[in-house]
Amino acid sequence: MKLLEERIRRDGIVKEGNVLKVDSFLNHQMDTTLFNEMGKEWARLFKDAPINKILTIEASGIGIACIAAQHFGVPVVFAKKSQSINLDGEMYAAQIESFTHKKVYNVIVSQKFLGPDDHVLIIDDFLANGCAVMGLIEIIKEAGATLEGVGIAVEKGFQKGGRELRDMGVRVESLAIVDGMDASTGSITFRPQQVR
Ligand code: 5GP
């Protein structure tokens, strides 16, 4: 998506350790006009999928998912980060290793909000090694729900998540795919996107 790529080029900051900082429009201050265009694009790409729920993960996914949801007319459920796994059987749970914080945490979703009738689109801000999305897929499986696809704002194509998901047969629609970045020069290379 040209608009997102241009914004990343203009305002994204390449940090050491393969981290792209996009705090000024996506992860801290949020450009809701841009989010709206992103939501419109996912709705266009997934128009044939019978999506009735969007699943994301706190915190950065929530804003994007909520605005996208308005284009699908469906509710958003976000996986909550939790200290302990609740063992009373009311929650689906998965473990996720954070790429940016390098620690493992539990995420939970109430069984009230996800079940076998749900056709789910996962939305998140970044796709790196794929841990966050894999954890959400585990929760969807636990719920007996159907995964319709994954919508990502920024995929870092040089990390393994996108390839592993596509190899599993998961439909991944990333609005911008970064194939390389260099912290010393600040340069960012995008994968050319096919027009669909
Ligand atoms: P993964 O689980 O795919 O390895 O990493 C995805 C999660 O880590 C995203 O939800 C995002 O919050 C965070 N993340 C991974 N890479 C980056 C990055 O380069 N920049 C930012 N801002 N967040 C990232």
CSV table of C-alpha atoms and ligand atoms in Angstrom, one decimal:
chain,number,residue,atom,x,y,z
A,1,MET,CA,0.0,0.0,0.0
A,2,LYS,CA,1.7,3.1,-1.3
A,3,LEU,CA,0.4,5.5,1.3
A,4,LEU,CA,1.8,3.3,4.2
A,5,GLU,CA,5.1,2.8,2.5
A,6,GLU,CA,5.5,6.5,1.9
A,7,ARG,CA,4.7,7.2,5.5
A,8,ILE,CA,7.2,4.6,6.7
A,9,ARG,CA,9.9,6.2,4.4
A,10,ARG,CA,9.1,9.6,5.7
A,11,ASP,CA,8.6,9.0,9.5
A,12,GLY,CA,9.9,5.5,10.2
A,13,ILE,CA,13.2,5.2,12.1
A,14,VAL,CA,15.4,2.2,11.7
A,15,LYS,CA,16.9,1.0,15.1
A,16,GLU,CA,19.6,-1.4,15.8
A,17,GLY,CA,18.4,-5.0,16.2
A,18,ASN,CA,16.1,-5.0,13.2
A,19,VAL,CA,13.5,-2.8,14.9
A,20,LEU,CA,11.5,-0.2,12.9
A,21,LYS,CA,10.2,2.5,15.0
A,22,VAL,CA,6.9,4.0,13.8
A,23,ASP,CA,5.9,5.8,17.0
A,24,SER,CA,4.8,9.0,15.4
A,25,PHE,CA,1.9,7.4,13.4
A,26,LEU,CA,1.3,3.8,14.4
A,27,ASN,CA,2.6,2.7,17.8
A,28,HIS,CA,2.2,5.7,20.1
A,29,GLN,CA,0.7,8.7,18.3
A,30,MET,CA,-1.8,7.2,15.9
A,31,ASP,CA,-2.8,8.6,12.5
A,32,THR,CA,-6.4,7.5,12.3
A,33,THR,CA,-6.9,8.8,8.8
A,34,LEU,CA,-4.1,6.4,7.7
A,35,PHE,CA,-5.6,3.6,9.8
A,36,ASN,CA,-8.9,4.2,8.0
A,37,GLU,CA,-7.2,3.7,4.6
A,38,MET,CA,-5.5,0.6,5.9
A,39,GLY,CA,-8.9,-0.8,7.1
A,40,LYS,CA,-10.4,0.0,3.7
A,41,GLU,CA,-7.6,-1.9,2.0
A,42,TRP,CA,-8.0,-5.0,4.2
A,43,ALA,CA,-11.8,-4.9,3.6
A,44,ARG,CA,-11.1,-4.9,-0.2
A,45,LEU,CA,-8.6,-7.7,0.0
A,46,PHE,CA,-10.8,-9.9,2.2
A,47,LYS,CA,-14.1,-9.0,0.6
A,48,ASP,CA,-14.8,-12.7,-0.3
A,49,ALA,CA,-14.1,-14.1,3.2
A,50,PRO,CA,-17.0,-14.6,5.6
A,51,ILE,CA,-15.3,-12.7,8.4
A,52,ASN,CA,-17.5,-12.1,11.5
A,53,LYS,CA,-14.8,-11.2,14.1
A,54,ILE,CA,-11.4,-9.6,14.2
A,55,LEU,CA,-8.8,-10.8,16.7
A,56,THR,CA,-5.8,-8.7,17.7
A,57,ILE,CA,-3.4,-8.5,20.6
A,58,GLU,CA,-2.9,-5.6,23.1
A,59,ALA,CA,-1.7,-3.0,22.9
A,60,SER,CA,-0.6,-1.8,19.5
A,61,GLY,CA,-3.0,-3.9,17.5
A,62,ILE,CA,-6.1,-2.6,19.1
A,63,GLY,CA,-6.3,0.9,17.4
A,64,ILE,CA,-5.7,-0.5,13.9
A,65,ALA,CA,-8.1,-3.4,14.5
A,66,CYS,CA,-10.9,-1.1,15.7
A,67,ILE,CA,-10.8,1.2,12.8
A,68,ALA,CA,-10.5,-1.8,10.3
A,69,ALA,CA,-13.5,-3.4,12.0
A,70,GLN,CA,-15.7,-0.5,10.9
A,71,HIS,CA,-15.1,-1.5,7.3
A,72,PHE,CA,-16.1,-5.1,8.1
A,73,GLY,CA,-19.0,-4.3,10.4
A,74,VAL,CA,-17.8,-6.8,13.0
A,75,PRO,CA,-16.6,-6.8,16.6
A,76,VAL,CA,-13.0,-6.8,17.7
A,77,VAL,CA,-11.7,-9.1,20.4
A,78,PHE,CA,-8.2,-8.5,21.7
A,79,ALA,CA,-6.0,-11.1,23.4
A,80,LYS,CA,-5.0,-9.7,26.9
A,81,LYS,CA,-1.5,-10.1,28.2
A,82,SER,CA,-1.7,-11.9,31.6
A,83,GLN,CA,0.7,-12.7,34.4
A,84,SER,CA,-0.8,-16.1,35.0
A,85,ILE,CA,-2.8,-18.5,33.0
A,86,ASN,CA,-6.3,-18.7,34.5
A,87,LEU,CA,-6.9,-22.4,35.0
A,88,ASP,CA,-10.7,-22.3,35.6
A,89,GLY,CA,-11.4,-23.2,32.0
A,90,GLU,CA,-13.1,-19.9,31.1
A,91,MET,CA,-10.1,-18.7,29.0
A,92,TYR,CA,-8.2,-19.8,26.0
A,93,ALA,CA,-4.5,-19.2,26.5
A,94,ALA,CA,-1.3,-19.2,24.6
A,95,GLN,CA,2.3,-18.3,25.2
A,96,ILE,CA,4.0,-15.6,23.1
A,97,GLU,CA,7.6,-14.5,22.9
A,98,SER,CA,7.9,-10.8,22.4
A,99,PHE,CA,10.3,-9.8,19.6
A,100,THR,CA,10.7,-6.2,20.9
A,101,HIS,CA,10.9,-7.0,24.6
A,102,LYS,CA,12.5,-10.4,24.4
A,103,LYS,CA,10.4,-12.1,27.0
A,104,VAL,CA,7.7,-14.7,27.1
A,105,TYR,CA,4.2,-13.9,28.3
A,106,ASN,CA,0.8,-15.4,28.4
A,107,VAL,CA,-2.2,-14.1,26.4
A,108,ILE,CA,-5.8,-15.0,27.1
A,109,VAL,CA,-9.2,-14.6,25.5
A,110,SER,CA,-12.4,-15.3,27.2
A,111,GLN,CA,-14.4,-18.3,25.9
A,112,LYS,CA,-17.4,-16.0,25.9
A,113,PHE,CA,-16.0,-14.0,22.9
A,114,LEU,CA,-14.7,-16.7,20.6
A,115,GLY,CA,-16.3,-20.0,19.5
A,116,PRO,CA,-16.8,-22.6,16.8
A,117,ASP,CA,-19.2,-20.2,14.8
A,118,ASP,CA,-16.5,-17.6,14.4
A,119,HIS,CA,-14.7,-16.8,11.1
A,120,VAL,CA,-11.7,-14.8,12.3
A,121,LEU,CA,-9.4,-12.2,10.7
A,122,ILE,CA,-6.3,-11.6,12.8
A,123,ILE,CA,-5.0,-8.0,12.6
A,124,ASP,CA,-1.7,-6.8,14.0
A,125,ASP,CA,0.8,-3.9,13.5
A,126,PHE,CA,4.0,-5.9,12.8
A,127,LEU,CA,4.9,-9.4,11.6
A,128,ALA,CA,8.5,-10.3,12.5
A,129,ASN,CA,9.2,-13.9,13.6
A,130,GLY,CA,5.5,-14.7,13.8
A,131,CYS,CA,5.2,-15.5,17.5
A,132,ALA,CA,2.3,-13.2,18.2
A,133,VAL,CA,0.3,-14.4,15.2
A,134,MET,CA,1.1,-18.1,15.9
A,135,GLY,CA,-0.2,-17.6,19.5
A,136,LEU,CA,-3.4,-16.0,18.2
A,137,ILE,CA,-3.8,-19.0,15.8
A,138,GLU,CA,-3.4,-21.4,18.7
A,139,ILE,CA,-6.3,-19.5,20.5
A,140,ILE,CA,-8.5,-19.7,17.4
A,141,LYS,CA,-7.8,-23.5,17.2
A,142,GLU,CA,-8.6,-23.9,20.9
A,143,ALA,CA,-11.9,-22.1,20.3
A,144,GLY,CA,-12.8,-24.3,17.3
A,145,ALA,CA,-13.1,-21.2,15.2
A,146,THR,CA,-12.1,-20.7,11.6
A,147,LEU,CA,-9.1,-18.6,10.6
A,148,GLU,CA,-9.9,-16.6,7.5
A,149,GLY,CA,-6.6,-14.8,7.2
A,150,VAL,CA,-4.1,-12.3,8.7
A,151,GLY,CA,-3.9,-8.6,8.0
A,152,ILE,CA,-0.6,-7.0,8.9
A,153,ALA,CA,0.4,-3.4,8.6
A,154,VAL,CA,4.2,-3.9,8.4
A,155,GLU,CA,5.8,-7.2,7.7
A,156,LYS,CA,9.5,-7.5,8.0
A,157,GLY,CA,10.0,-9.9,5.1
A,158,PHE,CA,13.6,-10.7,6.2
A,159,GLN,CA,12.3,-12.4,9.3
A,160,LYS,CA,10.6,-15.8,9.2
A,161,GLY,CA,7.0,-15.2,10.3
A,162,GLY,CA,5.5,-14.4,7.0
A,163,ARG,CA,7.1,-17.3,5.2
A,164,GLU,CA,6.1,-19.8,7.9
A,165,LEU,CA,2.5,-18.7,7.9
A,166,ARG,CA,2.2,-18.8,4.1
A,167,ASP,CA,3.9,-22.2,4.1
A,168,MET,CA,1.1,-23.3,6.5
A,169,GLY,CA,-1.4,-22.2,4.0
A,170,VAL,CA,-2.5,-19.1,6.0
A,171,ARG,CA,-3.6,-16.1,3.9
A,172,VAL,CA,-1.4,-13.2,5.0
A,173,GLU,CA,-2.1,-9.7,3.6
A,174,SER,CA,0.6,-7.3,4.6
A,175,LEU,CA,0.1,-3.7,3.5
A,176,ALA,CA,3.9,-3.0,3.5
A,177,ILE,CA,6.7,-5.5,3.4
A,178,VAL,CA,10.1,-4.4,4.4
A,179,ASP,CA,12.8,-6.6,2.8
A,180,GLY,CA,15.7,-4.8,4.2
A,181,MET,CA,16.7,-2.0,6.5
A,182,ASP,CA,19.9,-0.5,7.7
A,183,ALA,CA,20.3,1.3,11.0
A,184,SER,CA,23.5,3.1,10.0
A,185,THR,CA,22.1,4.8,6.9
A,186,GLY,CA,18.4,4.7,7.8
A,187,SER,CA,17.6,3.1,4.5
A,188,ILE,CA,14.5,0.9,4.0
A,189,THR,CA,13.8,-1.4,1.1
A,190,PHE,CA,10.3,-2.4,0.3
A,191,ARG,CA,9.2,-5.5,-1.6
A,192,PRO,CA,7.3,-4.5,-4.8
A,193,GLN,CA,3.6,-5.2,-4.3
A,194,GLN,CA,1.5,-6.9,-6.9
A,195,VAL,CA,-1.6,-5.0,-7.9
A,196,ARG,CA,-4.8,-6.9,-7.0
B,1,5GP,P1,6.6,-11.4,16.1
B,1,5GP,O1,5.8,-12.0,17.2
B,1,5GP,O2,6.0,-11.6,14.7
B,1,5GP,O3,8.0,-11.8,16.2
B,1,5GP,O4,6.6,-9.9,16.4
B,1,5GP,C1,5.4,-9.1,16.3
B,1,5GP,C2,5.2,-8.2,17.4
B,1,5GP,O5,6.4,-7.6,17.9
B,1,5GP,C3,4.2,-7.1,17.0
B,1,5GP,O6,3.0,-7.3,17.6
B,1,5GP,C4,4.9,-5.8,17.4
B,1,5GP,O7,4.3,-5.3,18.5
B,1,5GP,C5,6.3,-6.2,17.7
B,1,5GP,N1,7.4,-5.9,16.7
B,1,5GP,C6,8.1,-6.8,16.0
B,1,5GP,N2,9.0,-6.1,15.2
B,1,5GP,C7,8.8,-4.8,15.4
B,1,5GP,C8,9.4,-3.7,14.8
B,1,5GP,O8,10.3,-3.7,14.0
B,1,5GP,N3,8.9,-2.5,15.3
B,1,5GP,C9,7.9,-2.4,16.1
B,1,5GP,N4,7.4,-1.1,16.5
B,1,5GP,N5,7.3,-3.4,16.7
B,1,5GP,C10,7.7,-4.7,16.3
